[in-house]
Every structure is written in C-alpha cells, then in structure tokens.
C-alpha cells in the first residue's frame, strides 16, 4: 500500500511540472510567432519602400529624358508638283520647276527642331536610270525654311546628279538582276542623297514650321522623295542617345541612391526626435514633483505645533516648564 501511495504522490508531483513546462513552451512559441510576424511585417514594409523608391527614381529619369532629349530624327515624304502648266509653247508642257511644301511639325502641332540643337537636313531622291535623267546632267535643289508667319528664315541651294554608269555595266546589271527585275522585287533606279544643311540651328524668335523645296529642272523624273532631319548630339545628349542602357542604369541608380539617403536621414531624425520628447517630459515631471517633496519634508517639523501657530510659541512653553 505504501508503494502505491508513493507512486501516486510521485505522479502528482510530476503533473504540475509537466503542465508548467507545457505552459512555458507555449509562451515561448507565442513570443517566437509574434517576433516572426513582426520581422515578416518589417521585411514586407522594407520591400514596399524599396519598390516605391525604385519606381520614383525610374519616373524621375524618364521625365528628365523626355524633357531634355530632343527629337533624334524626323522623316517625311516630299510630294512635288508644278505650279504652272499654262505654257505658251506646246513643246514645253511644264513651265515651272517641281516644287514641294513640307511641314516640319509632328502631328501638326509640335515642333520637330529644338532651339540651339544642330541638325543635318538631307533630301533623298529615288530617280530612274532613264535616258531623260541621264541626259539631264547636273541640277540644283533649293530649300527655303519658313516661320509661322510665312517669313523665309534661310535659303540653301545644293547641286546633284546621277552617278555615271557605262552601257556595259548597265547591261551586266540588267542580266544579273533580271529575275528580281521581272518579279518586281527590284527597280533600275539610283538613290541620290543631297545634303541641304550640315548643321542647321532653329531660331527661338523665328521657329520653323515648314520648308519649301524646289528642283531647278523641268525634265527631271523622280519616283519618290523623302526629307531626313538628323540631330547632332554632343555632351550628355550624345551619351544618352548612343548609350541608352548604361545611361538609364546610371541615372536610375543615382536617383535611387539619393532618394534612399533622404529616406534614411528622415527616418533617423524622426527616431531621434521621438526619443528626445520622453526625456523632456520626464525632466518636467521631476521639476514639478520637487516642490511636493519639499512640502513633505517640512510637514514633520510642524507636526508638534498647532495649525497657524509659530515655532516661537512652542519654544517659550518649553522654557516656562
């Protein structure tokens, strides 16, 4: 019987210990879960802040690139027409030179050229190798840019002609490329590129909105024509245009670093300010409690006296005694 009683008492003693261990284990697990939750929340907030700073840095770089970089190139077709066809002589049905009016506005609203930026303006003429063009020889191409008020800003005239090709070379070219010529995949033509301006700069007082192009030849034959405007970039614009990926990486990372530095300094200043405020309140509470302590120290000295009776009265009574 005593053995059973001792075993029951041992089991009763172990039970509370196990319960205590289980409670401690549960408390530690709950604390650990709370810490893990806090860490996960902090990491999520940190990731969101980093993504926000990255998108802001990307937006700033894109805004800078869009506002700082002008139009790199502009291509527009050129359609020639004859201003006069009422010729007095029947042998010359065309009395005027081929003329074209080209608009230099994007979508009819925005200017193509930026003030102070040099541009190269060229005209490409696709001309057939016909006997008329071969006998034409040298001809002149004239361009006259004009402002919104219709005032001519500048005039440029350049000469051009077909490249010389002998009859034997033309025959060999025809034989070799005859399959492509028969199927229409190729044409017997030459592309003549006329450089009208090597470095043209737009004037801010007279911005250009269009240009008049005139070819000084009545018998010229043209398949099609295009006007090309290329910008000559220098300095930062040259780097941004020729190395776009490297420039974008450097620009975005610079903005991201600057924004991160500002965010870290703001966070540190907020934490330091929040720590200083409780200290100031504690000092004010201590200063406010000091008079109460002095009153408490003065009260035991006045316990033997009646209220409103000075200390001298108590001393005189003692001397009389």
PDB file of C-alpha atoms in Angstrom:
ATOM      1  CA  UNK A   1       0.000   0.000   0.000  1.00  0.00           C
ATOM      2  CA  UNK A   2       2.770   2.402   0.857  1.00  0.00           C
ATOM      3  CA  UNK A   3       4.379   1.746  -2.548  1.00  0.00           C
ATOM      4  CA  UNK A   4       1.146   2.634  -4.344  1.00  0.00           C
ATOM      5  CA  UNK A   5       0.780   5.737  -2.226  1.00  0.00           C
ATOM      6  CA  UNK A   6       4.374   6.817  -3.030  1.00  0.00           C
ATOM      7  CA  UNK A   7       3.820   6.201  -6.746  1.00  0.00           C
ATOM      8  CA  UNK A   8       0.619   8.269  -6.712  1.00  0.00           C
ATOM      9  CA  UNK A   9       2.373  11.081  -4.883  1.00  0.00           C
ATOM     10  CA  UNK A  10       5.242  10.966  -7.441  1.00  0.00           C
ATOM     11  CA  UNK A  11       2.769  11.145 -10.308  1.00  0.00           C
ATOM     12  CA  UNK A  12       1.006  14.029  -8.617  1.00  0.00           C
ATOM     13  CA  UNK A  13       4.343  15.845  -8.197  1.00  0.00           C
ATOM     14  CA  UNK A  14       5.328  15.337 -11.884  1.00  0.00           C
ATOM     15  CA  UNK A  15       1.970  16.523 -13.254  1.00  0.00           C
ATOM     16  CA  UNK A  16       2.334  20.208 -12.240  1.00  0.00           C
ATOM     17  CA  UNK A  17       5.905  20.237 -13.540  1.00  0.00           C
ATOM     18  CA  UNK A  18       4.767  18.957 -16.942  1.00  0.00           C
ATOM     19  CA  UNK A  19       1.959  21.487 -17.004  1.00  0.00           C
ATOM     20  CA  UNK A  20       4.443  24.243 -16.193  1.00  0.00           C
ATOM     21  CA  UNK A  21       6.806  23.115 -18.952  1.00  0.00           C
ATOM     22  CA  UNK A  22       3.945  22.995 -21.444  1.00  0.00           C
ATOM     23  CA  UNK A  23       2.824  26.486 -20.448  1.00  0.00           C
ATOM     24  CA  UNK A  24       6.385  27.839 -20.772  1.00  0.00           C
ATOM     25  CA  UNK A  25       6.762  26.123 -24.138  1.00  0.00           C
ATOM     26  CA  UNK A  26       3.505  27.633 -25.380  1.00  0.00           C
ATOM     27  CA  UNK A  27       4.520  31.061 -24.144  1.00  0.00           C
ATOM     28  CA  UNK A  28       7.886  30.823 -25.897  1.00  0.00           C
ATOM     29  CA  UNK A  29       6.221  29.617 -29.110  1.00  0.00           C
ATOM     30  CA  UNK A  30       3.733  32.502 -28.973  1.00  0.00           C
ATOM     31  CA  UNK A  31       6.556  35.002 -28.370  1.00  0.00           C
ATOM     32  CA  UNK A  32       8.505  33.460 -31.222  1.00  0.00           C
ATOM     33  CA  UNK A  33       5.479  33.699 -33.527  1.00  0.00           C
ATOM     34  CA  UNK A  34       4.959  37.331 -32.588  1.00  0.00           C
ATOM     35  CA  UNK A  35       8.618  38.105 -33.340  1.00  0.00           C
ATOM     36  CA  UNK A  36       8.446  36.237 -36.649  1.00  0.00           C
ATOM     37  CA  UNK A  37       5.295  38.146 -37.569  1.00  0.00           C
ATOM     38  CA  UNK A  38       6.971  41.438 -36.722  1.00  0.00           C
ATOM     39  CA  UNK A  39      10.043  40.529 -38.778  1.00  0.00           C
ATOM     40  CA  UNK A  40       7.903  39.485 -41.746  1.00  0.00           C
ATOM     41  CA  UNK A  41       5.945  42.724 -41.494  1.00  0.00           C
ATOM     42  CA  UNK A  42       9.138  44.777 -41.303  1.00  0.00           C
ATOM     43  CA  UNK A  43      10.597  42.956 -44.321  1.00  0.00           C
ATOM     44  CA  UNK A  44       7.358  43.483 -46.297  1.00  0.00           C
ATOM     45  CA  UNK A  45       7.330  47.195 -45.465  1.00  0.00           C
ATOM     46  CA  UNK A  46      11.014  47.462 -46.417  1.00  0.00           C
ATOM     47  CA  UNK A  47      10.381  45.746 -49.777  1.00  0.00           C
ATOM     48  CA  UNK A  48       7.424  48.052 -50.485  1.00  0.00           C
ATOM     49  CA  UNK A  49       9.523  51.123 -49.661  1.00  0.00           C
ATOM     50  CA  UNK A  50      12.364  49.915 -51.907  1.00  0.00           C
ATOM     51  CA  UNK A  51       9.955  49.276 -54.795  1.00  0.00           C
ATOM     52  CA  UNK A  52       8.356  52.685 -54.298  1.00  0.00           C
ATOM     53  CA  UNK A  53      11.742  54.414 -54.320  1.00  0.00           C
ATOM     54  CA  UNK A  54      12.752  52.457 -57.426  1.00  0.00           C
ATOM     55  CA  UNK A  55       9.606  53.454 -59.334  1.00  0.00           C
ATOM     56  CA  UNK A  56      10.010  57.080 -58.270  1.00  0.00           C
ATOM     57  CA  UNK A  57      13.651  57.017 -59.433  1.00  0.00           C
ATOM     58  CA  UNK A  58      12.577  55.488 -62.764  1.00  0.00           C
ATOM     59  CA  UNK A  59       9.834  58.091 -63.184  1.00  0.00           C
ATOM     60  CA  UNK A  60      12.274  60.936 -62.480  1.00  0.00           C
ATOM     61  CA  UNK A  61      14.778  59.614 -65.026  1.00  0.00           C
ATOM     62  CA  UNK A  62      12.056  59.142 -67.649  1.00  0.00           C
ATOM     63  CA  UNK A  63      10.764  62.672 -67.095  1.00  0.00           C
ATOM     64  CA  UNK A  64      14.288  64.077 -67.383  1.00  0.00           C
ATOM     65  CA  UNK A  65      14.990  62.088 -70.570  1.00  0.00           C
ATOM     66  CA  UNK A  66      11.703  63.132 -72.183  1.00  0.00           C
ATOM     67  CA  UNK A  67      12.200  66.837 -71.386  1.00  0.00           C
ATOM     68  CA  UNK A  68      15.960  67.003 -72.063  1.00  0.00           C
ATOM     69  CA  UNK A  69      16.329  64.895 -75.221  1.00  0.00           C
ATOM     70  CA  UNK A  70      15.050  66.445 -78.466  1.00  0.00           C
ATOM     71  CA  UNK A  71      13.792  64.543 -81.492  1.00  0.00           C
ATOM     72  CA  UNK A  72      16.649  62.398 -82.802  1.00  0.00           C
ATOM     73  CA  UNK A  73      15.391  62.026 -86.374  1.00  0.00           C
ATOM     74  CA  UNK A  74      12.429  63.046 -88.469  1.00  0.00           C
ATOM     75  CA  UNK A  75      11.439  61.589 -91.835  1.00  0.00           C
ATOM     76  CA  UNK A  76       8.666  62.908 -94.035  1.00  0.00           C
ATOM     77  CA  UNK A  77       7.723  62.230 -97.662  1.00  0.00           C
ATOM     78  CA  UNK A  78       8.105  65.001-100.218  1.00  0.00           C
ATOM     79  CA  UNK A  79       5.447  65.371-102.915  1.00  0.00           C
ATOM     80  CA  UNK A  80       6.437  67.576-105.838  1.00  0.00           C
ATOM     81  CA  UNK A  81       4.025  69.471-108.057  1.00  0.00           C
ATOM     82  CA  UNK A  82       4.227  72.043-110.857  1.00  0.00           C
ATOM     83  CA  UNK A  83       2.934  75.492-110.044  1.00  0.00           C
ATOM     84  CA  UNK A  84       2.329  76.406-113.721  1.00  0.00           C
ATOM     85  CA  UNK A  85       1.085  74.296-116.589  1.00  0.00           C
ATOM     86  CA  UNK A  86      -0.259  77.046-118.898  1.00  0.00           C
ATOM     87  CA  UNK A  87       2.787  77.274-121.122  1.00  0.00           C
ATOM     88  CA  UNK A  88       2.588  79.316-124.346  1.00  0.00           C
ATOM     89  CA  UNK A  89       4.715  76.795-126.231  1.00  0.00           C
ATOM     90  CA  UNK A  90       3.231  73.316-126.833  1.00  0.00           C
ATOM     91  CA  UNK A  91       6.685  71.759-126.811  1.00  0.00           C
ATOM     92  CA  UNK A  92       7.163  72.577-123.096  1.00  0.00           C
ATOM     93  CA  UNK A  93       4.057  71.490-121.210  1.00  0.00           C
ATOM     94  CA  UNK A  94       5.768  72.185-117.872  1.00  0.00           C
ATOM     95  CA  UNK A  95       6.716  75.846-117.428  1.00  0.00           C
ATOM     96  CA  UNK A  96       7.801  75.783-113.769  1.00  0.00           C
ATOM     97  CA  UNK A  97      10.167  73.718-111.674  1.00  0.00           C
ATOM     98  CA  UNK A  98       8.954  70.895-109.408  1.00  0.00           C
ATOM     99  CA  UNK A  99       8.035  72.410-106.021  1.00  0.00           C
ATOM    100  CA  UNK A 100       7.070  70.786-102.707  1.00  0.00           C
ATOM    101  CA  UNK A 101       5.808  72.237 -99.437  1.00  0.00           C
ATOM    102  CA  UNK A 102       6.864  70.164 -96.411  1.00  0.00           C
ATOM    103  CA  UNK A 103       5.514  70.581 -92.880  1.00  0.00           C
ATOM    104  CA  UNK A 104       8.098  70.329 -90.090  1.00  0.00           C
ATOM    105  CA  UNK A 105       5.612  69.735 -87.257  1.00  0.00           C
ATOM    106  CA  UNK A 106       4.967  66.426 -85.547  1.00  0.00           C
ATOM    107  CA  UNK A 107       1.284  65.559 -85.669  1.00  0.00           C
ATOM    108  CA  UNK A 108       0.689  69.067 -86.972  1.00  0.00           C
ATOM    109  CA  UNK A 109       1.265  70.621 -83.509  1.00  0.00           C
ATOM    110  CA  UNK A 110       4.708  70.069 -82.011  1.00  0.00           C
ATOM    111  CA  UNK A 111       7.919  71.404 -83.488  1.00  0.00           C
ATOM    112  CA  UNK A 112      10.495  68.938 -84.706  1.00  0.00           C
ATOM    113  CA  UNK A 113      13.578  71.046 -84.036  1.00  0.00           C
ATOM    114  CA  UNK A 114      14.804  72.202 -80.622  1.00  0.00           C
ATOM    115  CA  UNK A 115      16.313  75.625 -80.162  1.00  0.00           C
ATOM    116  CA  UNK A 116      20.114  75.621 -80.240  1.00  0.00           C
ATOM    117  CA  UNK A 117      20.386  71.987 -81.358  1.00  0.00           C
ATOM    118  CA  UNK A 118      22.302  71.455 -84.653  1.00  0.00           C
ATOM    119  CA  UNK A 119      20.550  69.296 -87.267  1.00  0.00           C
ATOM    120  CA  UNK A 120      21.575  67.722 -90.555  1.00  0.00           C
ATOM    121  CA  UNK A 121      18.928  68.062 -93.283  1.00  0.00           C
ATOM    122  CA  UNK A 122      19.168  65.832 -96.359  1.00  0.00           C
ATOM    123  CA  UNK A 123      16.904  65.078 -99.289  1.00  0.00           C
ATOM    124  CA  UNK A 124      16.772  61.610-100.799  1.00  0.00           C
ATOM    125  CA  UNK A 125      15.628  61.321-104.412  1.00  0.00           C
ATOM    126  CA  UNK A 126      14.810  57.948-105.959  1.00  0.00           C
ATOM    127  CA  UNK A 127      15.373  58.542-109.683  1.00  0.00           C
ATOM    128  CA  UNK A 128      15.092  56.019-112.525  1.00  0.00           C
ATOM    129  CA  UNK A 129      18.055  55.443-114.821  1.00  0.00           C
ATOM    130  CA  UNK A 130      16.090  56.680-117.798  1.00  0.00           C
ATOM    131  CA  UNK A 131      17.645  58.437-120.826  1.00  0.00           C
ATOM    132  CA  UNK A 132      15.968  61.691-119.757  1.00  0.00           C
ATOM    133  CA  UNK A 133      17.655  61.649-116.352  1.00  0.00           C
ATOM    134  CA  UNK A 134      20.998  60.564-117.823  1.00  0.00           C
ATOM    135  CA  UNK A 135      20.899  63.466-120.286  1.00  0.00           C
ATOM    136  CA  UNK A 136      19.820  65.818-117.526  1.00  0.00           C
ATOM    137  CA  UNK A 137      23.308  66.300-116.106  1.00  0.00           C
ATOM    138  CA  UNK A 138      23.683  68.450-113.026  1.00  0.00           C
ATOM    139  CA  UNK A 139      20.668  70.080-111.419  1.00  0.00           C
ATOM    140  CA  UNK A 140      20.081  72.275-108.343  1.00  0.00           C
ATOM    141  CA  UNK A 141      17.983  71.574-105.247  1.00  0.00           C
ATOM    142  CA  UNK A 142      16.806  74.580-103.263  1.00  0.00           C
ATOM    143  CA  UNK A 143      15.248  74.611 -99.785  1.00  0.00           C
ATOM    144  CA  UNK A 144      13.751  77.633 -98.016  1.00  0.00           C
ATOM    145  CA  UNK A 145      12.596  77.090 -94.401  1.00  0.00           C
ATOM    146  CA  UNK A 146       9.867  79.495 -93.266  1.00  0.00           C
ATOM    147  CA  UNK A 147       8.342  80.535 -89.954  1.00  0.00           C
ATOM    148  CA  UNK A 148       4.749  80.512 -88.761  1.00  0.00           C
ATOM    149  CA  UNK A 149       4.202  83.989 -90.166  1.00  0.00           C
ATOM    150  CA  UNK A 150       5.356  82.792 -93.604  1.00  0.00           C
ATOM    151  CA  UNK A 151       8.695  84.608 -93.421  1.00  0.00           C
ATOM    152  CA  UNK A 152      11.625  82.806 -95.066  1.00  0.00           C
ATOM    153  CA  UNK A 153      14.324  82.212 -92.450  1.00  0.00           C
ATOM    154  CA  UNK A 154      17.149  80.903 -94.652  1.00  0.00           C
ATOM    155  CA  UNK A 155      17.841  79.602 -98.170  1.00  0.00           C
ATOM    156  CA  UNK A 156      20.176  76.775 -99.145  1.00  0.00           C
ATOM    157  CA  UNK A 157      20.999  75.529-102.655  1.00  0.00           C
ATOM    158  CA  UNK A 158      22.907  72.336-103.451  1.00  0.00           C
ATOM    159  CA  UNK A 159      23.785  70.585-106.730  1.00  0.00           C
ATOM    160  CA  UNK A 160      23.223  66.910-107.540  1.00  0.00           C
ATOM    161  CA  UNK A 161      23.304  64.457-110.455  1.00  0.00           C
ATOM    162  CA  UNK A 162      23.030  60.771-111.250  1.00  0.00           C
ATOM    163  CA  UNK A 163      26.099  58.587-110.816  1.00  0.00           C
ATOM    164  CA  UNK A 164      27.753  57.647-114.080  1.00  0.00           C
ATOM    165  CA  UNK A 165      27.319  54.060-115.238  1.00  0.00           C
ATOM    166  CA  UNK A 166      28.565  52.809-118.597  1.00  0.00           C
ATOM    167  CA  UNK A 167      26.358  50.937-121.048  1.00  0.00           C
ATOM    168  CA  UNK A 168      28.256  47.671-120.400  1.00  0.00           C
ATOM    169  CA  UNK A 169      27.764  47.987-116.639  1.00  0.00           C
ATOM    170  CA  UNK A 170      24.064  48.690-117.101  1.00  0.00           C
ATOM    171  CA  UNK A 171      23.740  45.644-119.364  1.00  0.00           C
ATOM    172  CA  UNK A 172      25.514  43.358-116.872  1.00  0.00           C
ATOM    173  CA  UNK A 173      23.393  44.717-114.024  1.00  0.00           C
ATOM    174  CA  UNK A 174      20.246  44.059-116.017  1.00  0.00           C
ATOM    175  CA  UNK A 175      21.297  40.472-116.799  1.00  0.00           C
ATOM    176  CA  UNK A 176      22.321  39.638-113.248  1.00  0.00           C
ATOM    177  CA  UNK A 177      19.262  41.142-111.564  1.00  0.00           C
ATOM    178  CA  UNK A 178      16.814  40.161-114.294  1.00  0.00           C
ATOM    179  CA  UNK A 179      14.873  37.694-112.082  1.00  0.00           C
ATOM    180  CA  UNK A 180      14.317  40.351-109.406  1.00  0.00           C
ATOM    181  CA  UNK A 181      13.506  42.942-112.048  1.00  0.00           C
ATOM    182  CA  UNK A 182      10.967  40.661-113.713  1.00  0.00           C
ATOM    183  CA  UNK A 183       9.244  39.850-110.398  1.00  0.00           C
ATOM    184  CA  UNK A 184       9.188  43.493-109.320  1.00  0.00           C
ATOM    185  CA  UNK A 185      11.383  42.962-106.261  1.00  0.00           C
ATOM    186  CA  UNK A 186      13.931  45.466-107.557  1.00  0.00           C
ATOM    187  CA  UNK A 187      13.989  48.571-109.765  1.00  0.00           C
ATOM    188  CA  UNK A 188      16.513  50.173-112.033  1.00  0.00           C
ATOM    189  CA  UNK A 189      16.955  53.341-110.028  1.00  0.00           C
ATOM    190  CA  UNK A 190      19.514  55.368-108.111  1.00  0.00           C
ATOM    191  CA  UNK A 191      19.065  56.972-104.701  1.00  0.00           C
ATOM    192  CA  UNK A 192      20.556  60.452-104.769  1.00  0.00           C
ATOM    193  CA  UNK A 193      21.202  61.954-101.321  1.00  0.00           C
ATOM    194  CA  UNK A 194      21.537  65.741-101.292  1.00  0.00           C
ATOM    195  CA  UNK A 195      22.846  67.316 -98.069  1.00  0.00           C
ATOM    196  CA  UNK A 196      20.999  70.622 -97.797  1.00  0.00           C
ATOM    197  CA  UNK A 197      22.278  71.601 -94.322  1.00  0.00           C
ATOM    198  CA  UNK A 198      25.135  70.100 -92.378  1.00  0.00           C
ATOM    199  CA  UNK A 199      24.438  71.969 -89.109  1.00  0.00           C
ATOM    200  CA  UNK A 200      21.186  73.861 -89.070  1.00  0.00           C
ATOM    201  CA  UNK A 201      20.014  75.559 -85.828  1.00  0.00           C
ATOM    202  CA  UNK A 202      16.490  76.747 -85.277  1.00  0.00           C
ATOM    203  CA  UNK A 203      15.948  80.327 -84.119  1.00  0.00           C
ATOM    204  CA  UNK A 204      13.829  80.804 -80.999  1.00  0.00           C
ATOM    205  CA  UNK A 205      12.494  84.130 -82.310  1.00  0.00           C
ATOM    206  CA  UNK A 206      11.511  82.631 -85.665  1.00  0.00           C
ATOM    207  CA  UNK A 207      10.702  78.930 -85.129  1.00  0.00           C
ATOM    208  CA  UNK A 208      10.444  76.916 -88.310  1.00  0.00           C
ATOM    209  CA  UNK A 209       7.147  75.239 -89.129  1.00  0.00           C
ATOM    210  CA  UNK A 210       7.790  74.191 -92.730  1.00  0.00           C
ATOM    211  CA  UNK A 211      10.082  74.315 -95.763  1.00  0.00           C
ATOM    212  CA  UNK A 212       9.667  74.872 -99.490  1.00  0.00           C
ATOM    213  CA  UNK A 213      11.766  72.583-101.705  1.00  0.00           C
ATOM    214  CA  UNK A 214      12.339  73.329-105.378  1.00  0.00           C
ATOM    215  CA  UNK A 215      14.297  71.397-108.028  1.00  0.00           C
ATOM    216  CA  UNK A 216      15.678  73.560-110.797  1.00  0.00           C
ATOM    217  CA  UNK A 217      14.975  71.207-113.676  1.00  0.00           C
ATOM    218  CA  UNK A 218      11.841  70.897-115.739  1.00  0.00           C
ATOM    219  CA  UNK A 219      12.523  67.480-117.242  1.00  0.00           C
ATOM    220  CA  UNK A 220      13.630  65.610-114.133  1.00  0.00           C
ATOM    221  CA  UNK A 221      11.961  62.293-113.394  1.00  0.00           C
ATOM    222  CA  UNK A 222      11.522  61.162-109.761  1.00  0.00           C
ATOM    223  CA  UNK A 223       9.970  58.031-108.344  1.00  0.00           C
ATOM    224  CA  UNK A 224       9.712  59.279-104.766  1.00  0.00           C
ATOM    225  CA  UNK A 225      11.470  61.668-102.377  1.00  0.00           C
ATOM    226  CA  UNK A 226      11.968  61.881 -98.599  1.00  0.00           C
ATOM    227  CA  UNK A 227      13.314  64.608 -96.338  1.00  0.00           C
ATOM    228  CA  UNK A 228      15.537  63.436 -93.454  1.00  0.00           C
ATOM    229  CA  UNK A 229      16.369  65.514 -90.372  1.00  0.00           C
ATOM    230  CA  UNK A 230      19.041  64.098 -88.044  1.00  0.00           C
ATOM    231  CA  UNK A 231      20.204  65.692 -84.789  1.00  0.00           C
ATOM    232  CA  UNK A 232      23.923  66.050 -83.993  1.00  0.00           C
ATOM    233  CA  UNK A 233      24.159  65.315 -80.261  1.00  0.00           C
ATOM    234  CA  UNK A 234      27.085  66.398 -78.111  1.00  0.00           C
ATOM    235  CA  UNK A 235      27.927  66.098 -74.424  1.00  0.00           C
ATOM    236  CA  UNK A 236      25.294  64.491 -72.199  1.00  0.00           C
ATOM    237  CA  UNK A 237      22.843  64.146 -75.071  1.00  0.00           C
ATOM    238  CA  UNK A 238      25.422  62.162 -77.052  1.00  0.00           C
ATOM    239  CA  UNK A 239      25.842  59.726 -74.140  1.00  0.00           C
ATOM    240  CA  UNK A 240      22.095  59.424 -73.555  1.00  0.00           C
ATOM    241  CA  UNK A 241      21.402  58.699 -77.237  1.00  0.00           C
ATOM    242  CA  UNK A 242      24.323  56.402 -78.083  1.00  0.00           C
ATOM    243  CA  UNK A 243      24.466  54.513 -74.743  1.00  0.00           C
ATOM    244  CA  UNK A 244      20.831  54.376 -73.617  1.00  0.00           C
ATOM    245  CA  UNK A 245      21.049  51.286 -71.372  1.00  0.00           C
ATOM    246  CA  UNK A 246      24.157  52.383 -69.480  1.00  0.00           C
ATOM    247  CA  UNK A 247      22.824  55.922 -69.130  1.00  0.00           C
ATOM    248  CA  UNK A 248      19.464  54.644 -67.874  1.00  0.00           C
ATOM    249  CA  UNK A 249      21.143  52.350 -65.344  1.00  0.00           C
ATOM    250  CA  UNK A 250      23.394  55.125 -64.018  1.00  0.00           C
ATOM    251  CA  UNK A 251      20.553  57.640 -63.901  1.00  0.00           C
ATOM    252  CA  UNK A 252      18.056  55.362 -62.144  1.00  0.00           C
ATOM    253  CA  UNK A 253      20.632  54.132 -59.619  1.00  0.00           C
ATOM    254  CA  UNK A 254      21.738  57.705 -58.864  1.00  0.00           C
ATOM    255  CA  UNK A 255      18.144  58.777 -58.246  1.00  0.00           C
ATOM    256  CA  UNK A 256      17.505  55.670 -56.153  1.00  0.00           C
ATOM    257  CA  UNK A 257      20.604  56.310 -54.025  1.00  0.00           C
ATOM    258  CA  UNK A 258      19.664  59.943 -53.482  1.00  0.00           C
ATOM    259  CA  UNK A 259      16.069  59.083 -52.520  1.00  0.00           C
ATOM    260  CA  UNK A 260      17.254  56.286 -50.215  1.00  0.00           C
ATOM    261  CA  UNK A 261      19.660  58.661 -48.468  1.00  0.00           C
ATOM    262  CA  UNK A 262      16.883  61.197 -47.929  1.00  0.00           C
ATOM    263  CA  UNK A 263      14.557  58.479 -46.569  1.00  0.00           C
ATOM    264  CA  UNK A 264      17.194  57.131 -44.158  1.00  0.00           C
ATOM    265  CA  UNK A 265      18.028  60.612 -42.839  1.00  0.00           C
ATOM    266  CA  UNK A 266      14.337  61.378 -42.363  1.00  0.00           C
ATOM    267  CA  UNK A 267      13.810  58.099 -40.510  1.00  0.00           C
ATOM    268  CA  UNK A 268      16.784  58.713 -38.209  1.00  0.00           C
ATOM    269  CA  UNK A 269      15.669  62.257 -37.474  1.00  0.00           C
ATOM    270  CA  UNK A 270      12.161  61.029 -36.638  1.00  0.00           C
ATOM    271  CA  UNK A 271      13.534  58.392 -34.242  1.00  0.00           C
ATOM    272  CA  UNK A 272      15.875  60.845 -32.509  1.00  0.00           C
ATOM    273  CA  UNK A 273      13.047  63.339 -32.131  1.00  0.00           C
ATOM    274  CA  UNK A 274      10.729  60.710 -30.669  1.00  0.00           C
ATOM    275  CA  UNK A 275      13.415  59.736 -28.136  1.00  0.00           C
ATOM    276  CA  UNK A 276      14.068  63.283 -27.032  1.00  0.00           C
ATOM    277  CA  UNK A 277      10.424  64.062 -26.337  1.00  0.00           C
ATOM    278  CA  UNK A 278      10.010  61.473 -23.485  1.00  0.00           C
ATOM    279  CA  UNK A 279      13.222  62.688 -21.860  1.00  0.00           C
ATOM    280  CA  UNK A 280      11.952  66.252 -21.809  1.00  0.00           C
ATOM    281  CA  UNK A 281       8.651  65.122 -20.288  1.00  0.00           C
ATOM    282  CA  UNK A 282      10.481  63.180 -17.580  1.00  0.00           C
ATOM    283  CA  UNK A 283      12.564  66.225 -16.676  1.00  0.00           C
ATOM    284  CA  UNK A 284       9.428  68.379 -16.479  1.00  0.00           C
ATOM    285  CA  UNK A 285       7.734  65.824 -14.211  1.00  0.00           C
ATOM    286  CA  UNK A 286      10.772  65.759 -11.901  1.00  0.00           C
ATOM    287  CA  UNK A 287      10.787  69.550 -11.712  1.00  0.00           C
ATOM    288  CA  UNK A 288       7.063  69.509 -10.994  1.00  0.00           C
ATOM    289  CA  UNK A 289       7.459  66.924  -8.184  1.00  0.00           C
ATOM    290  CA  UNK A 290      10.318  68.717  -6.370  1.00  0.00           C
ATOM    291  CA  UNK A 291       8.048  71.254  -4.506  1.00  0.00           C
ATOM    292  CA  UNK A 292       5.879  68.377  -3.299  1.00  0.00           C
ATOM    293  CA  UNK A 293       8.930  66.679  -1.797  1.00  0.00           C
ATOM    294  CA  UNK A 294       9.938  69.853  -0.005  1.00  0.00           C
ATOM    295  CA  UNK A 295       6.462  70.197   1.459  1.00  0.00           C
ATOM    296  CA  UNK A 296       6.586  66.607   2.644  1.00  0.00           C
ATOM    297  CA  UNK A 297       9.902  67.236   4.385  1.00  0.00           C
ATOM    298  CA  UNK A 298       8.574  70.376   6.093  1.00  0.00           C
ATOM    299  CA  UNK A 299       5.433  68.699   7.440  1.00  0.00           C
ATOM    300  CA  UNK A 300       7.127  66.541  10.175  1.00  0.00           C
ATOM    301  CA  UNK A 301       8.731  69.641  11.685  1.00  0.00           C
ATOM    302  CA  UNK A 302       5.380  71.349  12.058  1.00  0.00           C
ATOM    303  CA  UNK A 303       3.537  68.352  13.485  1.00  0.00           C
ATOM    304  CA  UNK A 304       4.027  69.473  17.158  1.00  0.00           C
ATOM    305  CA  UNK A 305       2.612  72.945  16.543  1.00  0.00           C
ATOM    306  CA  UNK A 306      -0.944  73.886  16.170  1.00  0.00           C
ATOM    307  CA  UNK A 307      -2.092  74.951  12.802  1.00  0.00           C
ATOM    308  CA  UNK A 308      -1.287  78.573  12.272  1.00  0.00           C
ATOM    309  CA  UNK A 309       0.936  78.745  15.494  1.00  0.00           C
ATOM    310  CA  UNK A 310       4.574  79.806  15.017  1.00  0.00           C
ATOM    311  CA  UNK A 311       7.598  77.906  16.239  1.00  0.00           C
ATOM    312  CA  UNK A 312       8.482  80.548  18.832  1.00  0.00           C
ATOM    313  CA  UNK A 313       5.395  79.742  20.903  1.00  0.00           C
ATOM    314  CA  UNK A 314       6.428  76.135  21.348  1.00  0.00           C
ATOM    315  CA  UNK A 315       9.920  77.197  22.456  1.00  0.00           C
ATOM    316  CA  UNK A 316       8.559  79.641  25.066  1.00  0.00           C
ATOM    317  CA  UNK A 317       6.287  76.993  26.539  1.00  0.00           C
ATOM    318  CA  UNK A 318       9.241  74.669  26.946  1.00  0.00           C
ATOM    319  CA  UNK A 319      11.230  77.382  28.825  1.00  0.00           C
ATOM    320  CA  UNK A 320       8.329  78.080  31.204  1.00  0.00           C
ATOM    321  CA  UNK A 321       8.133  74.427  32.039  1.00  0.00           C
TER     322      UNK A 321
END
